[in-house]
Coordinates of C-alpha atoms and ligand atoms in Angstrom, one line a residue:
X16 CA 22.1 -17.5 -14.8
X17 CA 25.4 -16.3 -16.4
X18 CA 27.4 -14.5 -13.4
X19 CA 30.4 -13.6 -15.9
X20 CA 29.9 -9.9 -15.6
X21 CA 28.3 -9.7 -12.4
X22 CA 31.7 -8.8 -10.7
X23 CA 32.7 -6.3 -13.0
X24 CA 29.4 -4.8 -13.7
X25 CA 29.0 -4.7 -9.5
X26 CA 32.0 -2.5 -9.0
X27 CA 30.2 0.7 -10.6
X28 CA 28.2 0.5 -7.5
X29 CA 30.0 -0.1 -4.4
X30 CA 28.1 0.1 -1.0
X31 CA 29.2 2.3 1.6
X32 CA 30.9 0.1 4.3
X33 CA 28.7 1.5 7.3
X34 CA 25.2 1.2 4.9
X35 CA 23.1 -1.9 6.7
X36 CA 20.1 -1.8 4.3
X37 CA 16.9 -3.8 5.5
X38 CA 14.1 -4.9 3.7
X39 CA 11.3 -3.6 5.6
X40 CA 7.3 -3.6 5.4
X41 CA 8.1 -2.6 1.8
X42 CA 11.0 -2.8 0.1
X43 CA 14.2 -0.9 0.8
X44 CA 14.3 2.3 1.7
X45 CA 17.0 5.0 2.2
X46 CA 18.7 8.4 1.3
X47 CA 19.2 8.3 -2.1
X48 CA 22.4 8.6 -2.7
X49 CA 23.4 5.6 -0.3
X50 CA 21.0 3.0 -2.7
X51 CA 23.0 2.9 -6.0
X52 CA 24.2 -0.7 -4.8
X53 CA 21.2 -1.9 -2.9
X54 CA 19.1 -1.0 -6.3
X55 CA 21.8 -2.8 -8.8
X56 CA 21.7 -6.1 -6.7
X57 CA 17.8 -6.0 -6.9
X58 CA 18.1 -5.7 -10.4
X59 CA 20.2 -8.9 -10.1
X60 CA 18.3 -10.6 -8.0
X61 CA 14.7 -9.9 -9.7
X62 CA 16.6 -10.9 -12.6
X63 CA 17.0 -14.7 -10.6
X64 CA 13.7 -14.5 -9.7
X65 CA 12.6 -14.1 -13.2
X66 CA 14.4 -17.2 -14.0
X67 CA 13.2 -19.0 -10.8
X68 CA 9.9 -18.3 -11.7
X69 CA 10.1 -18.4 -15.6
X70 CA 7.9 -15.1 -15.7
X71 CA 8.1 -11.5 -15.6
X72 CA 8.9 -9.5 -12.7
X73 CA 9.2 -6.0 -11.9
X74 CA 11.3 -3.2 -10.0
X75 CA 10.2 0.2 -8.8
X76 CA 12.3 3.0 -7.6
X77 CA 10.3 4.6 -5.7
X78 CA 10.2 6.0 -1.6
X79 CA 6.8 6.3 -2.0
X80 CA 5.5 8.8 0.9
X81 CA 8.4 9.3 1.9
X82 CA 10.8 12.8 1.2
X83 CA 12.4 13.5 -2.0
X84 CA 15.6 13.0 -0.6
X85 CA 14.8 9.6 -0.2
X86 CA 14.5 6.5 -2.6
X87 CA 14.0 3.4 -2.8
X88 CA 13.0 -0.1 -4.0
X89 CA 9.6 -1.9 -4.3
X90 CA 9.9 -5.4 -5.8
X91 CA 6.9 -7.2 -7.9
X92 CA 6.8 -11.2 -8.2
X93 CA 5.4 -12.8 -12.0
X94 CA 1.8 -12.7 -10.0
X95 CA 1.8 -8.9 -10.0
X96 CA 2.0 -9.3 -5.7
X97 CA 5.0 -7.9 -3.7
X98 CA 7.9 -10.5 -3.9
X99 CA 7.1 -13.7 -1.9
X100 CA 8.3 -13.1 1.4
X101 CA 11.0 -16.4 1.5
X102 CA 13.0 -14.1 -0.9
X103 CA 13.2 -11.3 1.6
X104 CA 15.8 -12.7 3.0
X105 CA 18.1 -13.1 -0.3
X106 CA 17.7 -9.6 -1.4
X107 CA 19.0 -8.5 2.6
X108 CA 21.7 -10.6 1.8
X109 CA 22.5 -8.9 -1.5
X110 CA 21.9 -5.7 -0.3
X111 CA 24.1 -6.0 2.7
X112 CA 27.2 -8.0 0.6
X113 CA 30.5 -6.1 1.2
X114 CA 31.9 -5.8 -2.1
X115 CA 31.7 -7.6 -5.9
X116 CA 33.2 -10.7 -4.6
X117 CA 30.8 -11.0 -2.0
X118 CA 27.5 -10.3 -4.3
X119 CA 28.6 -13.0 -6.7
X120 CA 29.1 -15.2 -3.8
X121 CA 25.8 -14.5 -2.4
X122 CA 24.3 -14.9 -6.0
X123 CA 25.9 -18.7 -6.5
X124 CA 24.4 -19.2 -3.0
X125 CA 21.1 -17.9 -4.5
X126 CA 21.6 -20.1 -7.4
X127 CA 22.3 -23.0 -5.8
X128 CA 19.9 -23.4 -2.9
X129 CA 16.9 -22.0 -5.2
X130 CA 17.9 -24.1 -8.6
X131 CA 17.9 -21.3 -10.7
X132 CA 17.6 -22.4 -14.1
X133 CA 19.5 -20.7 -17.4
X134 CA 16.7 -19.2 -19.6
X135 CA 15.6 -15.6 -20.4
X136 CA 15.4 -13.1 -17.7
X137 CA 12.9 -10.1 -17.7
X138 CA 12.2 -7.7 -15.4
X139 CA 10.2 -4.7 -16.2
X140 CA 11.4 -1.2 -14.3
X141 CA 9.6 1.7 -13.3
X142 CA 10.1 4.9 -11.7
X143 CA 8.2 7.7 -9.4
X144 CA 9.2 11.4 -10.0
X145 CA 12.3 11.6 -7.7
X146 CA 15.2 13.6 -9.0
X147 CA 17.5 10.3 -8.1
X148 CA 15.4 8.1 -10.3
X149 CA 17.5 8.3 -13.5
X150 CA 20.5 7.5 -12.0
X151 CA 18.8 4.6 -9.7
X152 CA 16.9 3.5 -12.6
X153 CA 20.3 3.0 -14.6
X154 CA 21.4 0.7 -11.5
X155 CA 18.9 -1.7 -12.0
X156 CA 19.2 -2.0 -15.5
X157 CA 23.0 -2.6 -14.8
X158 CA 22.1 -5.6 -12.7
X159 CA 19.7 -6.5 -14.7
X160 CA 21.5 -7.1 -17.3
X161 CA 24.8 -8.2 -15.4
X162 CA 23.0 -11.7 -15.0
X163 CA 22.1 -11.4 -18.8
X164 CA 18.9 -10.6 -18.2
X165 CA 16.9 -8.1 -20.5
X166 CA 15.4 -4.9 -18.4
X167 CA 12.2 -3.3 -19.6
X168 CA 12.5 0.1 -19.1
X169 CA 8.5 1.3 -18.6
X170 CA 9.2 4.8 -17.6
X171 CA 7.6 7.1 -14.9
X172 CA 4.7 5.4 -13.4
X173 CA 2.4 5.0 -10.2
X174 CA 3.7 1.9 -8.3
X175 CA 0.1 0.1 -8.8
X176 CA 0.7 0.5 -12.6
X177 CA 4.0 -1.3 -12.7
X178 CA 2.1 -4.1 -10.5
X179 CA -1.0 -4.6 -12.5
X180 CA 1.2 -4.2 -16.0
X181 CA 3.4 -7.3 -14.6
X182 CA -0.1 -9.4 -14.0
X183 CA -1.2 -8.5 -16.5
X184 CA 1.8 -10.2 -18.9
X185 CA 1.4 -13.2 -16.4
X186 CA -1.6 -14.0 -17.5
X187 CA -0.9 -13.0 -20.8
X188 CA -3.2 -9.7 -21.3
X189 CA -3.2 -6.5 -22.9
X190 CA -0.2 -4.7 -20.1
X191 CA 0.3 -0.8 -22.0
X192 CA -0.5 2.2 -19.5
X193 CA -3.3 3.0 -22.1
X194 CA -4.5 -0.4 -21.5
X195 CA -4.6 -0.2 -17.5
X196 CA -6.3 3.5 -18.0
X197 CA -9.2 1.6 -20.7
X198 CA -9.6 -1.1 -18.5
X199 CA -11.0 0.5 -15.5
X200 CA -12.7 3.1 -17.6
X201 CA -14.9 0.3 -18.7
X202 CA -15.6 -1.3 -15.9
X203 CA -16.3 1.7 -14.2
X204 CA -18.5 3.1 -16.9
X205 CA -20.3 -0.8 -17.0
X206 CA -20.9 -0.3 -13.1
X207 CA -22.8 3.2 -13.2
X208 CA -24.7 2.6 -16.4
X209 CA -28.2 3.3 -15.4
X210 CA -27.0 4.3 -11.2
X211 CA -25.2 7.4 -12.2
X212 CA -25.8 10.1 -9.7
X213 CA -28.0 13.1 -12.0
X214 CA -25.4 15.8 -11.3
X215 CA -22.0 15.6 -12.3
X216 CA -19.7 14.8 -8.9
X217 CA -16.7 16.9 -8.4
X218 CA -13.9 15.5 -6.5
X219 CA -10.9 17.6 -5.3
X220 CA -7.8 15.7 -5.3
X221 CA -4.2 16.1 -3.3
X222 CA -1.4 14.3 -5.7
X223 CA 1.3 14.7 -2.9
X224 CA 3.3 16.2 -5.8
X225 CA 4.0 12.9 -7.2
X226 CA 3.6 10.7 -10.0
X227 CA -0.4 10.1 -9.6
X228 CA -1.0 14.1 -10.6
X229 CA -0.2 13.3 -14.5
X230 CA -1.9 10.2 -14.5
X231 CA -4.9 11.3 -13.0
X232 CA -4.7 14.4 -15.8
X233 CA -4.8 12.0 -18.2
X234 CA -8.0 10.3 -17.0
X235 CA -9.8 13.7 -16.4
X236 CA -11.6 14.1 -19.9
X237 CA -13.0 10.7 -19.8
X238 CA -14.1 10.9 -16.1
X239 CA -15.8 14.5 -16.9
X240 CA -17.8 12.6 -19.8
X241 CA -18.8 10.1 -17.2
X242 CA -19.8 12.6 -14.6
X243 CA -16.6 13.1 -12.0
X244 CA -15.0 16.2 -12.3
X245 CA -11.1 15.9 -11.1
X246 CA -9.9 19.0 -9.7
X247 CA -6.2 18.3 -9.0
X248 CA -4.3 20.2 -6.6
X249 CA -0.2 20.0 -5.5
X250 CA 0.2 18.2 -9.2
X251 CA 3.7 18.5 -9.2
X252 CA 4.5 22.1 -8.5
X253 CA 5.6 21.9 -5.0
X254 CA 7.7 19.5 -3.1
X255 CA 6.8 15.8 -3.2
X256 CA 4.9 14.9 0.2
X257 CA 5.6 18.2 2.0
X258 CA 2.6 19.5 3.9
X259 CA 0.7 17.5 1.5
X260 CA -0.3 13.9 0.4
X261 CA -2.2 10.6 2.0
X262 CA 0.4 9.7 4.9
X263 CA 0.3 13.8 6.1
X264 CA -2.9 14.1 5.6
X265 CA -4.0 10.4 7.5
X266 CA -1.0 11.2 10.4
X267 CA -1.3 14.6 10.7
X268 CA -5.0 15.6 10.2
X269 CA -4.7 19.1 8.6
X270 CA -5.8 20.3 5.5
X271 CA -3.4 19.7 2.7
X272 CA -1.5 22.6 0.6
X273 CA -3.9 24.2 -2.0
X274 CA -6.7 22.5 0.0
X275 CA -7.4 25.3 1.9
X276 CA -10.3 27.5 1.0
X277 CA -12.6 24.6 -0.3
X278 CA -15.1 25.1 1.5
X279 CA -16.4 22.6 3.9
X280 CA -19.1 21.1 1.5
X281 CA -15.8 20.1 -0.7
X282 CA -15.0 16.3 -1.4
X283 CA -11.8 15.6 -1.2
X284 CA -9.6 12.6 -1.7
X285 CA -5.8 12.4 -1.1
X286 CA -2.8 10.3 -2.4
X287 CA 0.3 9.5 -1.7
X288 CA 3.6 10.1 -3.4
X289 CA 3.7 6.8 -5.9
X290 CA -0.1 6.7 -5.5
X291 CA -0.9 3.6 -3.6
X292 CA -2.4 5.0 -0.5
X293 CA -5.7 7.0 -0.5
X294 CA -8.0 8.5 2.0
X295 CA -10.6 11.2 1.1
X296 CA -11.4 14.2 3.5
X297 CA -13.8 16.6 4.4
X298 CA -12.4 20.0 5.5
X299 CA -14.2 20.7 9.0
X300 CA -13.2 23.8 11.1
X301 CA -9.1 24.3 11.0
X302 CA -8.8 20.7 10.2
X303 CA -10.8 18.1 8.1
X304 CA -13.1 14.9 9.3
X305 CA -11.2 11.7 8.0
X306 CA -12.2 9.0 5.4
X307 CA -9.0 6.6 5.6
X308 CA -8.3 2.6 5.0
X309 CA -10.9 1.5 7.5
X310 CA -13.6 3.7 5.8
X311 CA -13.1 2.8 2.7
X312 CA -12.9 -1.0 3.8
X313 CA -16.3 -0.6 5.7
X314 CA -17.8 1.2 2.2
X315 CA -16.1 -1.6 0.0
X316 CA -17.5 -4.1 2.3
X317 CA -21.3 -2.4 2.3
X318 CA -21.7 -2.3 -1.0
X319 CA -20.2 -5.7 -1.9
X320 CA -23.0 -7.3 0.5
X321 CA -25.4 -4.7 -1.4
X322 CA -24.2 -6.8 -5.0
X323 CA -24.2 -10.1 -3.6
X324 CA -27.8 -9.6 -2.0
X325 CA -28.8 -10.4 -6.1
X326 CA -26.7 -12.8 -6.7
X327 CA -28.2 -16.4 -6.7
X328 CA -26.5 -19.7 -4.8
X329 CA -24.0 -20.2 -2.2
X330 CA -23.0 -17.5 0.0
X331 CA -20.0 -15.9 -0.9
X332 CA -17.3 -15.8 1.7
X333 CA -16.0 -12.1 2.8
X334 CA -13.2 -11.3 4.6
X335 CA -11.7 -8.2 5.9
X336 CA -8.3 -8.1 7.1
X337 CA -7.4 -5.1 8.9
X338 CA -3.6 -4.3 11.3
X339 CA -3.9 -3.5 14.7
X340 CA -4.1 0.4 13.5
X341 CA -7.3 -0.3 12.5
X342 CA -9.5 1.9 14.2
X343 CA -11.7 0.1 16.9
X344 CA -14.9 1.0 15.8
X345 CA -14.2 0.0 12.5
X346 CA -13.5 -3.6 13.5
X347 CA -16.5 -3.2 15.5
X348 CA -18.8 -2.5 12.9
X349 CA -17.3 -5.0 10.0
X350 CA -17.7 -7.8 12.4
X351 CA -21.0 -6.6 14.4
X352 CA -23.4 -4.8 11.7
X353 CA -22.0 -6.0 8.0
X354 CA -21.5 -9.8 9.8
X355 CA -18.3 -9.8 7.8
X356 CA -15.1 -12.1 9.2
X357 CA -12.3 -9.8 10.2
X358 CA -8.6 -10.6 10.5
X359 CA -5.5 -9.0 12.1
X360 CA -2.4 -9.0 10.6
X361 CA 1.0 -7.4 11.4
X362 CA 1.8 -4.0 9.9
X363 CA 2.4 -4.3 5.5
X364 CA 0.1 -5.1 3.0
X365 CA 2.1 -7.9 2.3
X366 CA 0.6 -9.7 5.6
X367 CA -2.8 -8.3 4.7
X368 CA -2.7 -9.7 1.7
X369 CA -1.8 -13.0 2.1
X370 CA -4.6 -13.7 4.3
X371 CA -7.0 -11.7 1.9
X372 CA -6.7 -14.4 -0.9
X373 CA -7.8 -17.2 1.6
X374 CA -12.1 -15.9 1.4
X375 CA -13.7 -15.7 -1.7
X376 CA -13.8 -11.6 -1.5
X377 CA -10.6 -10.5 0.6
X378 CA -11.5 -6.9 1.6
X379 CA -7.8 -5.4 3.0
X380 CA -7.2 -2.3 3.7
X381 CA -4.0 -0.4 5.9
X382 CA -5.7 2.7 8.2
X383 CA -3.3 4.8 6.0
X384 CA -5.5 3.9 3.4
X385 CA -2.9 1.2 1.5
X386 CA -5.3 -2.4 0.1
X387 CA -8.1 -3.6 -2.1
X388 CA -10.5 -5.8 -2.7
X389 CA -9.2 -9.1 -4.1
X390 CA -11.7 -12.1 -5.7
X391 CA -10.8 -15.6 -5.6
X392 CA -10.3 -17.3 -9.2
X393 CA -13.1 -20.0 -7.6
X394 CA -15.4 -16.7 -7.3
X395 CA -15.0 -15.6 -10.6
X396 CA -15.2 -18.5 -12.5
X397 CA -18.9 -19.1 -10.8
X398 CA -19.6 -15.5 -11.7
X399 CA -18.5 -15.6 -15.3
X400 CA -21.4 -18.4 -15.7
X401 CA -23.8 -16.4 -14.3
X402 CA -23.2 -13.1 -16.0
X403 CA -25.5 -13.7 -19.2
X404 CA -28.5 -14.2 -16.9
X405 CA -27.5 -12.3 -13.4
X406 CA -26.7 -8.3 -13.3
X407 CA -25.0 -9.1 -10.1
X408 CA -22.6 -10.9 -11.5
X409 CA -21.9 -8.8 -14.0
X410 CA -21.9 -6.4 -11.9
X411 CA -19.1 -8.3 -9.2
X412 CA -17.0 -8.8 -12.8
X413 CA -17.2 -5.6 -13.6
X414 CA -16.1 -4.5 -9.8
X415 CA -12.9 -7.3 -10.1
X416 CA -12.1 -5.3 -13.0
X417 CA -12.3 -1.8 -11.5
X418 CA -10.1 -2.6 -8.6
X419 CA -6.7 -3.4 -9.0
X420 CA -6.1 -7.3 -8.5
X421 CA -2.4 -7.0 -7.8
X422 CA -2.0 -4.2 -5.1
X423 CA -3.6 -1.4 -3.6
X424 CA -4.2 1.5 -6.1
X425 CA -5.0 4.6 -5.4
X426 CA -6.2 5.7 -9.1
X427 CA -8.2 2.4 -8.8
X428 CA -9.5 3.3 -5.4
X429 CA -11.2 6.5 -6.5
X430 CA -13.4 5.3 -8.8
X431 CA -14.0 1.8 -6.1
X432 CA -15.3 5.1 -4.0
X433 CA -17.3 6.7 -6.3
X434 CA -19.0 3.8 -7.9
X435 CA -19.5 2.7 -4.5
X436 CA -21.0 6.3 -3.1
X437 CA -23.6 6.3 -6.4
X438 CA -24.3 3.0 -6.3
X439 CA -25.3 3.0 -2.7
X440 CA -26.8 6.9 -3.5
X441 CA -24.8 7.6 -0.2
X442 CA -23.2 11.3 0.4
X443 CA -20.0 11.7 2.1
X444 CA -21.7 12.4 5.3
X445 CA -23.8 9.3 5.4
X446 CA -20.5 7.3 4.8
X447 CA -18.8 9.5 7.7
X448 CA -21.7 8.5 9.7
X449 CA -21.2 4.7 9.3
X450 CA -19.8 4.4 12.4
X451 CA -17.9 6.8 15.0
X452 CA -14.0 6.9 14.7
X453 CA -12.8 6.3 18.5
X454 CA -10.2 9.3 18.6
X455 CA -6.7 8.3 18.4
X456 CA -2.7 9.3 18.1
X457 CA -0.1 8.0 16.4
X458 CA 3.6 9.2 17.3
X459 CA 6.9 8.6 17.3
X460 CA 10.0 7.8 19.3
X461 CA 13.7 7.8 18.0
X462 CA 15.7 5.1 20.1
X463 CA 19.3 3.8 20.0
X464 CA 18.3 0.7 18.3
X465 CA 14.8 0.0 17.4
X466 CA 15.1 -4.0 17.2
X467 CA 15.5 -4.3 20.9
X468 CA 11.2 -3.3 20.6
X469 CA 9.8 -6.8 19.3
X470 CA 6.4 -7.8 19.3
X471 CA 4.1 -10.3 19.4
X472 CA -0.1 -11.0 18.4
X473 CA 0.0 -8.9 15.1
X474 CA 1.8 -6.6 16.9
X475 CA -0.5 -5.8 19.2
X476 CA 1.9 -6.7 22.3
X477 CA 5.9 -6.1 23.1
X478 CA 7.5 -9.0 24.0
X479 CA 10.9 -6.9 24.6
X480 CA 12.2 -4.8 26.1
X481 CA 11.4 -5.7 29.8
X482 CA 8.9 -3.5 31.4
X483 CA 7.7 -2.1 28.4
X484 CA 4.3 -3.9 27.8
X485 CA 3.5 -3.8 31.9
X486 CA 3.8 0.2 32.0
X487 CA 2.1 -0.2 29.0
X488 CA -0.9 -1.8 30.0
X489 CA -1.0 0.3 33.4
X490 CA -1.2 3.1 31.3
X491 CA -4.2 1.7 29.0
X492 CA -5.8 0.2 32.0
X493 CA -5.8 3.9 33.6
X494 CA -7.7 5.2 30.2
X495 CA -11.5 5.2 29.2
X496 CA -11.8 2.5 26.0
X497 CA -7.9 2.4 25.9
X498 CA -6.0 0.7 23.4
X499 CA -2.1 0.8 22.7
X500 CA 0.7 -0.8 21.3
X501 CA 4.0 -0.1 19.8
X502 CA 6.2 -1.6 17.7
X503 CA 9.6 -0.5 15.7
X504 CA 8.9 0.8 12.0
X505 CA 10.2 -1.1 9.1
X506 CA 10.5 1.8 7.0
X507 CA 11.7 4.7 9.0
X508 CA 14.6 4.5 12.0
X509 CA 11.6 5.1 14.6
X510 CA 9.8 3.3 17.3
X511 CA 6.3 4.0 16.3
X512 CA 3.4 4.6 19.2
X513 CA -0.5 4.4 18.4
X514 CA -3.5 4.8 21.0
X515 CA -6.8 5.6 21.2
X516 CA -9.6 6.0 23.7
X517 CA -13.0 7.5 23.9
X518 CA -11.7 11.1 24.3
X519 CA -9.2 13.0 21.9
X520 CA -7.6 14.4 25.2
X521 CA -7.5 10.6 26.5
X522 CA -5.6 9.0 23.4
X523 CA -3.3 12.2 23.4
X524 CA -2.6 11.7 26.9
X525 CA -2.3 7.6 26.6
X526 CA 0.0 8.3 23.5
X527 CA 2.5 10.9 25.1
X528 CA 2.4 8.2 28.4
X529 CA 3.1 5.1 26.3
X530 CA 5.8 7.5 24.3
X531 CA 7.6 8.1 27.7
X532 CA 7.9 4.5 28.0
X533 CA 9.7 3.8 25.2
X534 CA 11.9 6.4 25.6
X535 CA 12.6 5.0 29.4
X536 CA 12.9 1.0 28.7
X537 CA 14.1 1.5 25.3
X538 CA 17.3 4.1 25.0
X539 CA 15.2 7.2 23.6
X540 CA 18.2 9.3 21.9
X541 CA 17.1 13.1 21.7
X542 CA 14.5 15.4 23.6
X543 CA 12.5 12.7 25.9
X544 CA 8.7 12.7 24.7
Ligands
LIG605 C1 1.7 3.0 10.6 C2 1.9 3.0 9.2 O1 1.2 3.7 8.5 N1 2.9 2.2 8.7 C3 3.2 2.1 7.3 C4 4.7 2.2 7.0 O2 5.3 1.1 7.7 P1 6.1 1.1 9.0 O3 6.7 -0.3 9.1 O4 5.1 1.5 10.1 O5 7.1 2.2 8.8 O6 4.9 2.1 5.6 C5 4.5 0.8 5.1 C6 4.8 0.9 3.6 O7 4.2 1.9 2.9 C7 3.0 0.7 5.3 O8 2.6 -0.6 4.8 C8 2.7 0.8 6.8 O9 1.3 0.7 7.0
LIG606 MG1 3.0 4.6 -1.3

């Protein structure tokens, strides 16, 4: 790695003394107009890892569901997956250097202990529709390029593009936009041949006012020839994520903006702001009945089994892997009635998807509607044998095709939905009525300093600080099929609070107690819950 110009190049983006950046569940995250440095030394350091791992990575600027005033950084390994986690703790380093001298320092360190080798660097780049993208966008290329590496700029796109575009270099495949947009056209054409529903299906969608509205345009006219009808709302004229979008519309439970008026027979499907989360929606009174992550795992999960029922040989090996936000009943139903394995993992797909490549289907899904389905090279190898005598195989190709292999995709998820929905000639309401959603709460407390919260058992238990976890589990103890935990966001300066019970009054009630607590063992700042 040639660090010549890494000292000069660096000084164009100072950090702010009092900035601490963190890599969180995600990435980095922050105002935008603190991240200029944080995003250069990513450049630089995806760059290294380029070299390390003599493929391509990637970079997006992106805050995802986050406000526009925000931005930040999502980083993608050769593999197409979020970068390994062992590197998590370089890029803090980086991002968190004091000035030039100290980010070449921290890069010879990086060189050193990781044996980076000299070689050609390349790191493709990507952008959601932020105002602060250009000039973030710029930053990366700078420190792309300070380490002599060569930056690919790919322009706006979803976050799950820039991820499946990387794969698909890695393994040396076809990686253009047009070529992820063909690609699951065909497989989801291949998987509805003959199964297709007689009417055409209409599907109102929420784009959060982000960069899955244009892409989704351009897929209308070939869905409509295949029978889904796309009728995009909050495509970009409003504000990005306000009132609208998967993360308001899975936390908040109201009816988006331009979703009102629908008409309770509506189907409706959300996204989020760089269009890797999705949950669908009916609209039910003031407010809407709730397909998130767990629904769609249990669906994904149903009709998988359904495929694999024709399939001949060994039993294949599925696995659902599911955080401790996972709706109860959800868990209950994957492990009772489908018979599939189900893991917990902390919070970020990151975790979930690490233990999702260990079965030969990994089913993982975030409540907030974040995952996919992922098969295991073993899997489809068998399958590809099979396919000229088995429709079930071909079929299970054609499904490892439609959903995105790298990371969850919203785009991708739709049509994992709607193949799913025809396929299993279910309505919305039958896939509603899978199983009961226990009600629940999620909310949030603003404390002096959220580390003091940690946590053990996926989360599902505070270690620190004192007190908290015995009030805790008096409170839970105190409440009809009770369930609570906390634990301090990775994304956003919050302690976050989740609970549910049999009654929506209960899991309010359990949620507000639990929220109390942390404000008392935990220095709440601000109006006490
Ligand atoms: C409760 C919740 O939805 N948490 C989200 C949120 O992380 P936090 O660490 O909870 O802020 O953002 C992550 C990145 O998008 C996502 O993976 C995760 O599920
Ligand atoms: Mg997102």
């Amino acid at each position: 790695m040639d660090l010549s110009q890494l000292q000069a190049a660096s000084k164009q983006y100072p950090k702010s003394p009092d900035f601490t950046p963190s890599y969180g569940t995600a990435g980095f995250r922050a105002a935008a107009a603190l991240l200029p440095s944080t995003v250069f030394r990513c450049g630089a350091l995806m760059a290294a890892r380029s070299l390390k791992t003599d493929g391509v990575t990637g970079l997006v600027v992106t805050a995802s569901h986050n406000p526009e005033a925000d931005n930040g950084v999502k980083l993608v390994d050769p593999t197409g997956y979020m970068l390994c986690q062992e590197w998590e703790v370089y890029a803090d380093r980086l991002a968190n250097a004091v000035d030039p001298d100290d980010v070449l320092a921290e890069l010879q360190k990086l060189q050193d202990s990781e044996c980076i080798p000299s070689g050609h660097a390349e790191v493709m780049i990507a952008h959601d529709t932020r105002q602060s993208a250009a000039e973030l966008v710029g930053a990366a290329r700078c420190g792309v390029e300070a380490v002599g590496g060569a930056a690919v700029l790919c322009g706006l796109l979803t976050t799950p593009q820039l991820h499946w575009m990387v794969r698909q270099r890695h393994l040396g495949l076809p990686c253009s936009e047009e070529s992820y947009f063909s690609s699951f056209l065909r497989a989801y054409e291949g998987l509805l041949r003959g199964h297709a529903a007689s009417e055409a299906q209409v599907l109102i969608i929420d784009c959060a006012n982000g960069v899955g509205g244009g892409k989704l345009q351009q897929l209308q006219p070939q869905l409509a020839q295949l029978g889904l009808e796309l009728d995009l709302r909050n495509c970009g004229r409003g504000v990005l994520n306000e009132g609208c979008g998967a993360d308001f519309v899975q936390k908040d439970r109201q009816l988006p903006l331009e979703c009102d008026g629908v008409g309770s027979a509506a189907r409706c499907a959300s996204i989020d702001g760089d269009a890797d989360r999705l949950v669908y929606f009916l609209p039910h009174g003031a407010g809407l009945r709730l397909f998130d992550g767990d629904k769609i795992a249990a669906l994904a999960a149903l009709f998988i089994q359904s495929l694999l029922e024709g399939l001949q040989g060994p039993s294949v090996q599925i696995g659902v892997i599911q955080t401790a936000y996972a709706n109860g009943s959800s868990t209950q139903y994957l492990r009772d009635t489908l018979g599939c394995q189900v893991v917990i993992t902390p919070t970020g797909v990151k975790h979930l998807h690490e233990e999702a490549v260990k079965f030969d289907i990994g089913i993982y899904f975030e409540a907030n509607g974040h995952g996919t389905v992922l098969f295991s090279p073993d899997l489809l190898q068998r399958l590809r044998k099979l396919q000229a005598n088995e429709p079930a195989a071909r079929d299970l190709l054609a499904l490892a095709d439609l959903v995105n292999q790298a990371v969850g995709d919203a785009i991708s998820g739709i049509l994992l939905v709607e193949v799913a929905l025809q396929r299993l000639n279910m309505t919305m309401a039958a896939w509603g009525s899978l199983y009961a959603d226990l009600p629940s709460r999620q909310l949030k407390v603003t404390v002096e300093d959220r580390s003091i919260v940690t946590t053990t058992d996926a989360e599902t238990r505070a270690m620190t600080p004192d007190g908290l976890q015995e009030s805790l589990d008096q409170a839970v103890q105190r409440t009809p099929s009770g369930r609570a935990f906390v634990r301090p966001s990775g994304t956003e300066d919050v302690v976050r609070v989740y609970a549910e019970a049999s009654t929506q009054e209960g899991a309010d009630l359990l949620a507000k107690t639990v929220a109390r607590v942390v404000y008392r063992t935990a220095s709440g700042v601000g109006p006490a819950p």
